Coordinates of C-alpha atoms in Angstrom, one line a residue:
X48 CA 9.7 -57.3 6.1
X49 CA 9.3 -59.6 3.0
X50 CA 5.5 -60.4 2.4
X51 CA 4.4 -64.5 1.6
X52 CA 2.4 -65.7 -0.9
X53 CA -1.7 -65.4 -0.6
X54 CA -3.7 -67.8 -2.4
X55 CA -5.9 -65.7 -3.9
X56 CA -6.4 -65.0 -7.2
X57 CA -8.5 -61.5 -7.3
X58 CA -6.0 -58.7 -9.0
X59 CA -3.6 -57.0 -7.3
X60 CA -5.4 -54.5 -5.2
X61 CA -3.8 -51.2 -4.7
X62 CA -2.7 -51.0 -1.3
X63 CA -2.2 -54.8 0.2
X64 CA -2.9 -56.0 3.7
X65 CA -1.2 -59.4 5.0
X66 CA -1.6 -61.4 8.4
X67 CA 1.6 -61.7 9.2
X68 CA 5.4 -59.2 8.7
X69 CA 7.2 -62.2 9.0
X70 CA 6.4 -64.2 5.9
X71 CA 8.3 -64.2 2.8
X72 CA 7.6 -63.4 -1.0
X73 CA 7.8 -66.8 -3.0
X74 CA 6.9 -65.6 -6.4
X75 CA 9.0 -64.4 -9.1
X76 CA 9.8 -61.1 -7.8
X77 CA 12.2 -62.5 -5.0
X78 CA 14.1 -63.8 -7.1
X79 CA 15.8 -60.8 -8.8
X80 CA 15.9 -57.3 -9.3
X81 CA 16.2 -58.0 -12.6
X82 CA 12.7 -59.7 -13.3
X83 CA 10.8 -56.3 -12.3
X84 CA 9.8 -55.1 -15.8
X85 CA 12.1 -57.3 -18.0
X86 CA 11.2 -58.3 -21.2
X87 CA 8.0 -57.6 -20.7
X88 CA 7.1 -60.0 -17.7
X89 CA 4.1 -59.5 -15.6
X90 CA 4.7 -60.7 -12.2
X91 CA 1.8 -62.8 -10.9
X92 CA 0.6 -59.9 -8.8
X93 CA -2.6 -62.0 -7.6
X94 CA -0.2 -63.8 -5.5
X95 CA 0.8 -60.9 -3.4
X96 CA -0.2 -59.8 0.0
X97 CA 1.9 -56.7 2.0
X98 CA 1.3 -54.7 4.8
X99 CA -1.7 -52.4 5.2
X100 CA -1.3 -49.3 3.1
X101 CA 2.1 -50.4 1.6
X102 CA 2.3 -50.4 -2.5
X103 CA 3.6 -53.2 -4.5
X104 CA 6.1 -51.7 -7.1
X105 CA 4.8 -53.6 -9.9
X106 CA 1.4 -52.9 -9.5
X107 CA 0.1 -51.9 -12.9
X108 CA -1.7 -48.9 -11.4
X109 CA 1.3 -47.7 -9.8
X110 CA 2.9 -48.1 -13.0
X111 CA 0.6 -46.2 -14.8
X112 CA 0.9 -43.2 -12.2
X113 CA 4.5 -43.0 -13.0
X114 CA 3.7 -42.6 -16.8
X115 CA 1.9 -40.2 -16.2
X116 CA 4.8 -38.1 -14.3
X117 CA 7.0 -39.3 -16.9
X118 CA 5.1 -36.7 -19.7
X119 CA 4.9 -34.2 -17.2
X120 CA 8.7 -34.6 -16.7
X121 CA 9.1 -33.6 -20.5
X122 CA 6.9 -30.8 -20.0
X123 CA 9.3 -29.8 -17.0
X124 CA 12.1 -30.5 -19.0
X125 CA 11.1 -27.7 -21.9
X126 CA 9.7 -25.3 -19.7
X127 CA 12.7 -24.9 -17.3
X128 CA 15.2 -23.7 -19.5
X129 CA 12.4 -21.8 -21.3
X130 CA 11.6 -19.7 -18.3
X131 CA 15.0 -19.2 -17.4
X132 CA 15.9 -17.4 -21.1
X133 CA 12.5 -16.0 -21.6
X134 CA 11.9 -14.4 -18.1
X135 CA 8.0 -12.9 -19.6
X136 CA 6.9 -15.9 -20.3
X137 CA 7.3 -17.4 -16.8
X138 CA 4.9 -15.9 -15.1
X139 CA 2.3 -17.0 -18.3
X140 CA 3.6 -20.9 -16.9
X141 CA 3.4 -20.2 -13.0
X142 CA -0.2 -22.1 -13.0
X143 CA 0.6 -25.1 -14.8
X144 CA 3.8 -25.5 -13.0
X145 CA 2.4 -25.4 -10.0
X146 CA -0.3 -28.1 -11.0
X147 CA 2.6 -30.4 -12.3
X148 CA 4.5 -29.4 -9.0
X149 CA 1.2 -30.8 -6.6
X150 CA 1.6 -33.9 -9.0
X151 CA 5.7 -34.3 -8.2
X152 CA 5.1 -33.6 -4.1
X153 CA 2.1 -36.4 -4.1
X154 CA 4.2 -38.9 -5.6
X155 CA 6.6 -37.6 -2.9
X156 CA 3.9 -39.0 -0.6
X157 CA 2.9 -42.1 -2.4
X158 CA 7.1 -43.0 -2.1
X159 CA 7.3 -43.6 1.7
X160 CA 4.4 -46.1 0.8
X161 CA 5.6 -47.7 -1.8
X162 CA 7.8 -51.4 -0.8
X163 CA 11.4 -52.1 -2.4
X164 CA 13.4 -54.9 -2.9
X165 CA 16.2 -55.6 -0.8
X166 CA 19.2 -56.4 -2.9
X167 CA 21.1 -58.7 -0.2
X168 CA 18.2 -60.7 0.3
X169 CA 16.2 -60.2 -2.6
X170 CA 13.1 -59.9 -1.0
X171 CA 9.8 -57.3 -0.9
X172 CA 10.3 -55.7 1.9
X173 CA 7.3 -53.7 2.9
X174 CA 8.0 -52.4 6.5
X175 CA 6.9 -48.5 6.9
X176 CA 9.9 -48.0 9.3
X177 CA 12.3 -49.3 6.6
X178 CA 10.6 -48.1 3.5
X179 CA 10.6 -44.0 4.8
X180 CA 14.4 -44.9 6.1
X181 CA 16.0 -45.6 2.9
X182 CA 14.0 -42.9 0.8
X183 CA 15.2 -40.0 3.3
X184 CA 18.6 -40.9 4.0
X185 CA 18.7 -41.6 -0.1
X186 CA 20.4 -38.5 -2.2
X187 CA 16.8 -38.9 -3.8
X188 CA 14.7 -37.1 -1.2
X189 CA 16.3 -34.1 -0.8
X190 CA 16.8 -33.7 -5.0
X191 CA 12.7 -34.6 -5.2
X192 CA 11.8 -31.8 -2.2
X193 CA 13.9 -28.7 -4.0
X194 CA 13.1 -29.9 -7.2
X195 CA 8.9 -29.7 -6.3
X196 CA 9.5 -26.3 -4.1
X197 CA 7.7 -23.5 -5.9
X198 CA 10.1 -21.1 -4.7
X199 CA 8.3 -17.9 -6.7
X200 CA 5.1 -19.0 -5.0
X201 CA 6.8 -18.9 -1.2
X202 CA 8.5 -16.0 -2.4
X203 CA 5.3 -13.9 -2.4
X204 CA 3.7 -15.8 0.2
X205 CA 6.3 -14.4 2.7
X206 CA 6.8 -10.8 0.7
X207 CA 4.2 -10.1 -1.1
X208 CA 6.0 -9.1 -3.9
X209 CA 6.5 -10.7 -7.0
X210 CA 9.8 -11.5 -8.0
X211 CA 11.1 -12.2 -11.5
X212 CA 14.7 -12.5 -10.4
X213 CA 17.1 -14.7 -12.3
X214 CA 17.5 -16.5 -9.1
X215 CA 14.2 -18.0 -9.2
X216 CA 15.0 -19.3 -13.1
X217 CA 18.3 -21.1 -11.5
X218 CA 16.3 -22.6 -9.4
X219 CA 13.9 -24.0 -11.6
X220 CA 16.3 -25.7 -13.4
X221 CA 16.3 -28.5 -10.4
X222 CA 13.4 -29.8 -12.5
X223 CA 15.6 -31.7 -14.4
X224 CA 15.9 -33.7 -11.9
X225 CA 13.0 -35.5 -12.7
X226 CA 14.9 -36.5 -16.2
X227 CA 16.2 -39.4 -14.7
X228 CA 12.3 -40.8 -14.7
X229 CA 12.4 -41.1 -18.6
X230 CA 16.1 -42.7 -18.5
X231 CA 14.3 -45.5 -16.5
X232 CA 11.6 -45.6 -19.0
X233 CA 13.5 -46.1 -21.7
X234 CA 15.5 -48.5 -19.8
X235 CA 12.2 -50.7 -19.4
X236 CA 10.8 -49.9 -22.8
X237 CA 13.9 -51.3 -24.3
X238 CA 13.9 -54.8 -22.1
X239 CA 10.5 -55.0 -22.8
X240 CA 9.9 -57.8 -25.6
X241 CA 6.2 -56.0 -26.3
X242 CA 8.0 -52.6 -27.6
X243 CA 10.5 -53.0 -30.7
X244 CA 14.3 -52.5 -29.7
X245 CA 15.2 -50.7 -32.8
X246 CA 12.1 -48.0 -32.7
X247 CA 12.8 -47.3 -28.8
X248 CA 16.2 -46.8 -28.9
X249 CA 15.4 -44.8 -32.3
X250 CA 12.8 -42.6 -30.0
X251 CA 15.5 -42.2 -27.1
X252 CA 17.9 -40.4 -29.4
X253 CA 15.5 -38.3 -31.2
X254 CA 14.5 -37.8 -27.8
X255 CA 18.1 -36.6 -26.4
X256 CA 19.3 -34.3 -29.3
X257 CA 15.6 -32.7 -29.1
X258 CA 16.9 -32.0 -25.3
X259 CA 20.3 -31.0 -26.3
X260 CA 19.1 -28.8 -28.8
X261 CA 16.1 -26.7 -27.2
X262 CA 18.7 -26.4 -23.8
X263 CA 21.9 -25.1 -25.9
X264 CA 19.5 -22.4 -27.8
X265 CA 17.6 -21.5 -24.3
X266 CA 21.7 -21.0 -22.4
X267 CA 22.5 -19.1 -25.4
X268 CA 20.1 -16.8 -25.8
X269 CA 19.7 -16.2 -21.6
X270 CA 23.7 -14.9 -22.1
X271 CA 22.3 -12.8 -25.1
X272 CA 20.0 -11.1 -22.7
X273 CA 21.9 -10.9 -20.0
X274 CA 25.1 -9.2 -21.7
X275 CA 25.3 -5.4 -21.6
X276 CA 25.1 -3.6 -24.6
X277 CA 22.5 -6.1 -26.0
X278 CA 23.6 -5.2 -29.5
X279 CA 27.1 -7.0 -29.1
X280 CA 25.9 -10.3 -29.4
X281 CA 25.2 -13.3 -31.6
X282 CA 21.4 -12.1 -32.0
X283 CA 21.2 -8.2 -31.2
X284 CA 24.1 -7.9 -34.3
X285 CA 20.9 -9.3 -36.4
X286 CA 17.9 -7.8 -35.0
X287 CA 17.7 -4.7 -33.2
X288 CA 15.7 -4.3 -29.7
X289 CA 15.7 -8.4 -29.4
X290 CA 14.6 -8.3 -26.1
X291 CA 11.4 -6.4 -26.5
X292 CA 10.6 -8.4 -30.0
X293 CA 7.9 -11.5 -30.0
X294 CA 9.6 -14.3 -27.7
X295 CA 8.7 -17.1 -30.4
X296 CA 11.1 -14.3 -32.3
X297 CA 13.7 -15.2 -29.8
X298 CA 13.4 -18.7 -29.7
X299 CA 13.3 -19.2 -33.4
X300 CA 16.7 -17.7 -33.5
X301 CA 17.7 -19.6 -30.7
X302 CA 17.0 -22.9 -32.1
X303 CA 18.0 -22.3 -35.7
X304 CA 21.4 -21.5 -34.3
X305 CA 21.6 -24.5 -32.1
X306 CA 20.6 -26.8 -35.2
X307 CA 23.5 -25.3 -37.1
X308 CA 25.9 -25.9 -34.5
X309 CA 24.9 -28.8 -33.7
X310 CA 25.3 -30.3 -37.7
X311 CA 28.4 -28.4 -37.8
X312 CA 26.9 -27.0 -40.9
X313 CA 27.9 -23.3 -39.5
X314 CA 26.7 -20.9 -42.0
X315 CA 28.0 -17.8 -40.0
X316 CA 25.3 -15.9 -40.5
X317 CA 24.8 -16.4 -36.4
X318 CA 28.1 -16.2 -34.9
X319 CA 29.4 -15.1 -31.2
X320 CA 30.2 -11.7 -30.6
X321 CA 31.8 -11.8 -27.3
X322 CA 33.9 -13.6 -24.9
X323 CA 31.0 -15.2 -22.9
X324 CA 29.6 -16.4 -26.1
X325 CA 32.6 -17.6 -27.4
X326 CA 33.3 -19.9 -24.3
X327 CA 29.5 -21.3 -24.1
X328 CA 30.1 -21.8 -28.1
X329 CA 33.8 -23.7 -27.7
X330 CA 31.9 -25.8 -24.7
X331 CA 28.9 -26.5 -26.9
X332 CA 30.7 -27.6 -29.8
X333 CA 32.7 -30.2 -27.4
X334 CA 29.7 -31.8 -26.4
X335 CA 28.6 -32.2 -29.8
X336 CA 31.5 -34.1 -30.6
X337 CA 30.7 -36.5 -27.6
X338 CA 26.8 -36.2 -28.4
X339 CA 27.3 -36.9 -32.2
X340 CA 29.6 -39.9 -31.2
X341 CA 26.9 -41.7 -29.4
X342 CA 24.4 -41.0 -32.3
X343 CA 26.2 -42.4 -34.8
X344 CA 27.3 -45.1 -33.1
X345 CA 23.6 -46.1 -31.8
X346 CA 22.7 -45.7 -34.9
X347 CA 25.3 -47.9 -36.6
X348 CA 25.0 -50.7 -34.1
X349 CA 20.9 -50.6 -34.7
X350 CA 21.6 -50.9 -38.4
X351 CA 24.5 -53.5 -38.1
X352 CA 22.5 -55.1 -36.0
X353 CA 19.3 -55.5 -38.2
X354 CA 21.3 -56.6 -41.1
X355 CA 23.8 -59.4 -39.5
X356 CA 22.1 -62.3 -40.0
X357 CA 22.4 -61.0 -43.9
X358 CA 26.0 -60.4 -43.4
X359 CA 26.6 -64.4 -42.4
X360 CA 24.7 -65.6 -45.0
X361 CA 26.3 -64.0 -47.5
X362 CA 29.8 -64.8 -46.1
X363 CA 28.5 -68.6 -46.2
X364 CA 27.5 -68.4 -49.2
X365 CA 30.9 -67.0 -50.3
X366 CA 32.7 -69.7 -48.6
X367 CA 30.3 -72.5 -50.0
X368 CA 31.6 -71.4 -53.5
X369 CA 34.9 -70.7 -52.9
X370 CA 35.3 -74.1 -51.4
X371 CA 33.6 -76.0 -54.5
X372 CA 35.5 -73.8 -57.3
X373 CA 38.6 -75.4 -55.3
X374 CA 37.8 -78.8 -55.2
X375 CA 35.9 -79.0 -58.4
X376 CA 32.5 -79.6 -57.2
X377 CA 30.0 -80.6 -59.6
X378 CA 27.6 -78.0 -60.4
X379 CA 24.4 -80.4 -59.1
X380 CA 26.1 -80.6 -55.6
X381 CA 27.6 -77.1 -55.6
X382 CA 23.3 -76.3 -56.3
X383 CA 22.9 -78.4 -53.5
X384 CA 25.0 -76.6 -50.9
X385 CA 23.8 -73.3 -51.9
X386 CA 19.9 -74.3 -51.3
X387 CA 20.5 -76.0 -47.7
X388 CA 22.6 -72.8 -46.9
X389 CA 20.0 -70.7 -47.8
X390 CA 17.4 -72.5 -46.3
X391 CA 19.3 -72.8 -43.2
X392 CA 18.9 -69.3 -43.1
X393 CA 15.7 -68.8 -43.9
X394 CA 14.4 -70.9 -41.6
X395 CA 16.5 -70.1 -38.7
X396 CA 13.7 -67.9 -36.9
X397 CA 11.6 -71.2 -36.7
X398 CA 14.1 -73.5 -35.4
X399 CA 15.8 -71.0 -33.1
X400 CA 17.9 -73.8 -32.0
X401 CA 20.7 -71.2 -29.8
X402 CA 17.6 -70.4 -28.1
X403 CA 16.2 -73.7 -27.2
X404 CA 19.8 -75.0 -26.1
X405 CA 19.4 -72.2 -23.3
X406 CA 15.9 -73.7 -21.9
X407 CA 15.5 -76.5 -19.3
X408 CA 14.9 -79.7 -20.7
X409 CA 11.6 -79.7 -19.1
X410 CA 10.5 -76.6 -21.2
X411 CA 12.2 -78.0 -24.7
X412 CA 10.3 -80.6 -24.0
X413 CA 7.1 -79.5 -23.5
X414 CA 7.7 -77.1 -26.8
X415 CA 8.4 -80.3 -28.7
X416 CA 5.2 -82.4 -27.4
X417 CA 3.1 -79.1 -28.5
X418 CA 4.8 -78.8 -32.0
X419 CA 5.1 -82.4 -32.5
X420 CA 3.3 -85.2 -30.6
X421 CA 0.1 -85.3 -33.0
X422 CA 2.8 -86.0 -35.9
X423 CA 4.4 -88.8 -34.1
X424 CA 1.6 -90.6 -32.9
X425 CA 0.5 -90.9 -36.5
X426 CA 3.2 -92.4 -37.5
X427 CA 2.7 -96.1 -38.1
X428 CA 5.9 -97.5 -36.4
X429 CA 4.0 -96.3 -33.3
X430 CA 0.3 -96.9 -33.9
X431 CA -1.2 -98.7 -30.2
X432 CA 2.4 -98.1 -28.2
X433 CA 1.6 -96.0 -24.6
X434 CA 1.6 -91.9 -24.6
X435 CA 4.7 -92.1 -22.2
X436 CA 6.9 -93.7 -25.0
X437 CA 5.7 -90.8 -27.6
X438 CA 6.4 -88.1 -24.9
X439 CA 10.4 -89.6 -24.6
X440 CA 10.1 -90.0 -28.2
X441 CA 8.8 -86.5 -28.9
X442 CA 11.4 -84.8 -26.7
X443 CA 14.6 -86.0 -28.2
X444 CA 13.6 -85.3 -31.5
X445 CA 15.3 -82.9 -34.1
X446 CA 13.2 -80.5 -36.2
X447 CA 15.2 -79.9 -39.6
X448 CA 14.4 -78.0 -43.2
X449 CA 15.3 -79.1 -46.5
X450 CA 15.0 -77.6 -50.1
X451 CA 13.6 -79.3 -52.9
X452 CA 16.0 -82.1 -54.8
X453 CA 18.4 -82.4 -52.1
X454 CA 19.1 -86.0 -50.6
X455 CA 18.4 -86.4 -46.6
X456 CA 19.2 -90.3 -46.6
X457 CA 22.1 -91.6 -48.9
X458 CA 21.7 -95.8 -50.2
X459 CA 24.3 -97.7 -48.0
X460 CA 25.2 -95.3 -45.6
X461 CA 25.6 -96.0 -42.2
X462 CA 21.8 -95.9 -40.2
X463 CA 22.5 -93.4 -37.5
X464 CA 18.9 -91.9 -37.5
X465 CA 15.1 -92.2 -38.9
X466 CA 13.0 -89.4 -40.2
X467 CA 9.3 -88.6 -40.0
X468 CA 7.6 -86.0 -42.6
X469 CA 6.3 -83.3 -41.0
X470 CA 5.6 -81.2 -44.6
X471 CA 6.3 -81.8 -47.8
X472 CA 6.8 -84.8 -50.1
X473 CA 10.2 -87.3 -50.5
X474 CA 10.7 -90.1 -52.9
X475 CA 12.7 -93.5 -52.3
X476 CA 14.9 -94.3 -54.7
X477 CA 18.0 -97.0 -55.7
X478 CA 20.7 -97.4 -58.0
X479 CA 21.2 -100.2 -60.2
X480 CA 23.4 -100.6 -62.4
X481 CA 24.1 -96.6 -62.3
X482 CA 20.6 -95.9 -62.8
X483 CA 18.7 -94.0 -60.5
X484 CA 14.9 -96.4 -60.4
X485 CA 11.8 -94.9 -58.5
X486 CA 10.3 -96.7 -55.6
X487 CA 8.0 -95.1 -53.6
X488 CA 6.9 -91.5 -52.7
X489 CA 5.9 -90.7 -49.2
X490 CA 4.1 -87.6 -48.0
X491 CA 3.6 -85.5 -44.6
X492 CA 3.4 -88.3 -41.3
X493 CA 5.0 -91.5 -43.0
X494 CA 8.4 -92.2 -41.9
X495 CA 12.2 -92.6 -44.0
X496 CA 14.9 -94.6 -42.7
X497 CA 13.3 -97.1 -40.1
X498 CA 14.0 -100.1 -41.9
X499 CA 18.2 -99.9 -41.6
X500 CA 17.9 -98.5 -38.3
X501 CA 15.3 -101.4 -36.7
X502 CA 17.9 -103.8 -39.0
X503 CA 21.0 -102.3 -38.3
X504 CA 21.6 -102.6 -41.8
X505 CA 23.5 -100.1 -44.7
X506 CA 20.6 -98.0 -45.6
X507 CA 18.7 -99.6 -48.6
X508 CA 17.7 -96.6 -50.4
X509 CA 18.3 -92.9 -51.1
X510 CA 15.6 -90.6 -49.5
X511 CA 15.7 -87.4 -51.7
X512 CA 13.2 -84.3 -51.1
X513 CA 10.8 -83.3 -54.2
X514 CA 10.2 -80.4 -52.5
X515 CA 10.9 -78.0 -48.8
X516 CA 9.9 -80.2 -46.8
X517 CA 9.9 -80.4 -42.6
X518 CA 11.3 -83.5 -40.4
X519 CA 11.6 -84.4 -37.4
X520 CA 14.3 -87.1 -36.9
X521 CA 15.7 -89.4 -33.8
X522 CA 18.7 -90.9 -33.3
X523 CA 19.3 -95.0 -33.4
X524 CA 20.9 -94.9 -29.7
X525 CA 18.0 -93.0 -28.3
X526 CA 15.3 -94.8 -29.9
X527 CA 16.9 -97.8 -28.8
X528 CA 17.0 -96.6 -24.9
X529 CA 14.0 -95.9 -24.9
X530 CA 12.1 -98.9 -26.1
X531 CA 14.6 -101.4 -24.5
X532 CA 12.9 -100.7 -21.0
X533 CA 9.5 -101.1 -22.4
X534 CA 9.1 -104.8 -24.1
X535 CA 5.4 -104.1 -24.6
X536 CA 5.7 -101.3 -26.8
X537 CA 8.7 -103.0 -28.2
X538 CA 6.5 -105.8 -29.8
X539 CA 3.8 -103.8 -30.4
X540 CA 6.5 -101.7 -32.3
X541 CA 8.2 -104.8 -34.2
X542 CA 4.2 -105.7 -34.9
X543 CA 3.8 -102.7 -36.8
X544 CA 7.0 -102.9 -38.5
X545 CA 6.2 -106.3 -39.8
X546 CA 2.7 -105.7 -41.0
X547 CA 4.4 -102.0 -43.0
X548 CA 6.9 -104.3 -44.8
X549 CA 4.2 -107.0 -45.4
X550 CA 2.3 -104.4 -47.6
X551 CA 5.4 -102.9 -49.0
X552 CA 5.5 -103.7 -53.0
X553 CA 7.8 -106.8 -54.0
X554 CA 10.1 -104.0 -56.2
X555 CA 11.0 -102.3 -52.8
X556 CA 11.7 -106.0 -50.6
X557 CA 13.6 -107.2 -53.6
X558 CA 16.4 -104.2 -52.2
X559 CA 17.0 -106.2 -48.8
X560 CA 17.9 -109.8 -49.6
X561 CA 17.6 -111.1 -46.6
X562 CA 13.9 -109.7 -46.0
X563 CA 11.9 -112.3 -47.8
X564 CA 13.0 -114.9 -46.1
X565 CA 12.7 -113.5 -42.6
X566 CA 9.6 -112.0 -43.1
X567 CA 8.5 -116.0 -43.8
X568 CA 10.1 -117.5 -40.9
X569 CA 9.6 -115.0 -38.4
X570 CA 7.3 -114.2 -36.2
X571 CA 7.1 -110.9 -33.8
X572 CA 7.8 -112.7 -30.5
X573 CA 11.4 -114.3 -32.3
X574 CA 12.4 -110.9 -34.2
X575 CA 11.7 -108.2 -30.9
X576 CA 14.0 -110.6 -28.7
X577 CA 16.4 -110.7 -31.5
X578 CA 16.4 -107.8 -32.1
X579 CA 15.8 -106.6 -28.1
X580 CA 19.2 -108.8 -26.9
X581 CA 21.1 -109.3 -29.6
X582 CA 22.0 -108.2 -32.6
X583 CA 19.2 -109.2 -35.2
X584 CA 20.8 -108.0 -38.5
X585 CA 24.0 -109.4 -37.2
X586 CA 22.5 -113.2 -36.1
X587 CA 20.3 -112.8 -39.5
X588 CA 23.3 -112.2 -41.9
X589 CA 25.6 -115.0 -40.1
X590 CA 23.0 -117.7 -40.9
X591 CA 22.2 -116.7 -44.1
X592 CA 26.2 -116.6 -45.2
X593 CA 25.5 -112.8 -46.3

């Protein structure tokens, strides 16, 4: 039955008790099969509580156990068709196999304790009676009970004899089996955002062509000894009396034949002899076709992979100057392009914006108050407003880049957003005349843009970057929802505005015509409600004849 949620906080114990079988599992787990390991989560085990002697799957003991089988499933994995070709050295292995067989029936044990999740409800369920039910009726059990047996041992239990029959080196090749543990750690290892993709899956396939080869030279050398006269085959042709010759002899052979194969480098010098060799050799070579096929393409999709973000930019880049060559760009704004392509690039791992557009609005907004809400609330348009007018603010802002010498606000285009400096250092600048004139630098936490956007106005100057700098920026419409629901922050707002321009140098006023005179005639109280219900710029520029 599902277990509920405890409020305690103590770690995860190792077996659980609960109070009750009929509760239900609120915590992450329930919610998919697919949270159990991914990505590297840790499920709040403190919240857990199961039945008396029951194990939670996720329990980082638990977890640990099954590492631990996992390297003595590689040791199981070498040794099995080892034995099987090399029939002297099995009984050299019998007492560590045994060990690593006690090892294999305990976890046997531990499985009838251990709770699953039910994939109709998805839910722990942790009843004994259910648990030891679906393990024994599973094609599991029966794989995990003959592949444990150690059938020499019984063998001389029952006969006293000891028997190094072929029969028993068949059998012992159920202990691969147990392989399908390290396919499920790999399959964790590469969800899990701890461990580097490209280095697992690079591990994995080192891992499998390892396998592949030691298994091909173990089958091939078994049909060497097993074929009748030993001196027609692959190895007894090159050394005489194989069989009674150092087994690392043997093996060495064995291998270096199953490298060459497998490269389909094929020197010759190690070549089959008869018509059992000959088949195994036709089969082997098939499944290195199909083997070398999945390595190469693993292998290209890693690299491709790794490189792709290259490949765009320098298809972008391509398309940037094909497109100006075309249309005659100057060279200034063809420079231009280039820089916010590259940057755009360059700075895509810390905007990540295909990631953020994937996360509740809750959460973006939460990562946008951590990043930016001490910026914000040092910007003077906001000095004295309340913290829940910053937080709306904070949230529906943009993070952008842009290169040195490039313009982010043009003079006289339409106001569609403001900008506040995060980094870096832009200067405000107009034309007269067609000369550029200097106005006024600003550096990290002062703001561009506000004054056509609170005016409505054609922007008065050109904002352009003297060198990378970082912005956030917000739209006219949202600022304007935002503050039209709050009147207090609105005048405290227009305040602020009013007392910036007031300081502002008569060079830089001179570039609105109308702002002399309003700043003389009006006061806050007249300007927000202008501004708040009508249009202000629009009612300004009507009386003024402009």
């Amino acid at each position: 039955m599902p277990a509920k949620i405890s409020p305690a906080t103590a770690p995860l114990p190792w077996l659980f008790r609960r109070r009750s079988s009929t509760d239900m599992i609120k915590n992450l787990a329930s919610v998919s099969s697919s949270l159990l390991p991914a990505f590297g989560t840790v499920v709040d085990e403190g919240y857990l509580e199961l039945k008396k002697y029951v194990i939670a799957p996720y329990d980082r003991r638990y977890r640990l156990w099954q590492t631990f089988l996992v390297v003595l499933v590689i040791y199981s994995a070498w040794v099995s068709p080892f034995e099987l070709a090399f029939k002297k050295a099995s009984i050299g292995f019998m007492p560590v196999d045994l060990v690593v067989d006690a090892f294999f029936a305990t976890d046997i044990i531990l499985t009838f304790f251990v709770a699953y999740l039910d994939k109709t409800t998805y839910l722990l369920v942790d009843d004994h009676k259910k648990i030891a039910t679906r393990y024994v009726t599973s094609l599991g059990f029966p794989m995990d009970i003959a592949s444990t047996l150690p059938f020499q041992l019984i063998y001389r239990i029952f006969t006293g004899k000891i028997n190094r029959g072929q029969v028993f080196g068949i059998l012992n090749l159920l202990r691969l089996w147990r392989l399908r543990r390290v396919s499920e750690l790999f399959a964790r290892l590469e969800k899990d955002a701890r461990f580097s993709y490209f280095y697992t899956r690079l591990f994995k396939l080192l891992t499998v062509t390892l396998f592949a080869v030691h298994s091909a030279g173990c089958f091939y050398y078994w049909l060497a000894a097993h074929h009748d006269p030993p001196d027609h085959t692959w190895i007894g042709s090159q050394v005489q009396d194989f069989k009674h010759r150092s087994i690392w002899l043997g093996y060495t052979y064995s291998i270096y034949w199953s490298i060459v194969t497998l490269t389909t480098v094929g020197y010759g010098d190690l070549h089959a002899v008869n018509t059992g060799e000959k088949i195994f050799n036709m089969l082997y070579m098939l499944f290195n076709i199909g083997l070398t096929a999945y390595i190469i393409g693993n292998m290209t999709n890693l690299i491709v992979h790794s490189a792709v973000r290259t490949f765009a930019m320098r298809d972008a880049i391509n398309q940037i100057l094909r497109y100006a060559s075309k249309n005659r760009l100057p060279e200034g704004l063809k420079d231009q392009m280039l820089a916010h392509m590259q940057l755009k690039f360059k700075t895509a791992e810390l905007q990540q914006e295909e990631v953020l557009e994937d996360l509740p609005k809750a959460i973006r907004s939460s990562i946008s108050r951590h990043l930016f809400h001490n910026t914000v609330e040092k910007a003077y348009l906001v000095k004295g407003v309340s913290e829940d007018l910053i937080t709306q603010m904070v949230s529906d802002m943009k993070a952008e880049y842009y290169p040195p010498k490039v313009e982010i606000i043009l003079q006289n285009e339409f106001p569609t957003d403001f900008y506040i400096l995060v980094s870096g250092e832009v200067d405000l600048l107009t034309y007269k005349n067609g000369t550029e004139q200097f106005l006024l630098r600003l550096g990290a936490g002062e703001m561009a843009g506000e004054i056509g956007v609170i005016f409505n106005i054609p922007q008065p100057y050109t904002v352009r970057t003297r060198r990378l700098s970082q912005v956030i920026r917000m739209s006219h419409q949202h600022f304007k929802q935002i503050v039209q629901p709050l009147s207090d922050d609105g005048k405290t707002i227009m305040s602020n505005f009013l007392q910036y321009l007031k300081g502002l140098k008569p060079e830089i006023l001179e570039e609105i015509p109308f702002l002399t005179e309003l700043l003389g005639e009006m006061n806050v109280e007249k300007i927000f409600y202008l501004n708040h219900y009508d249009s202000l710029p629009t009612r300004f520029t009507y009386q003024n004849g402009m």
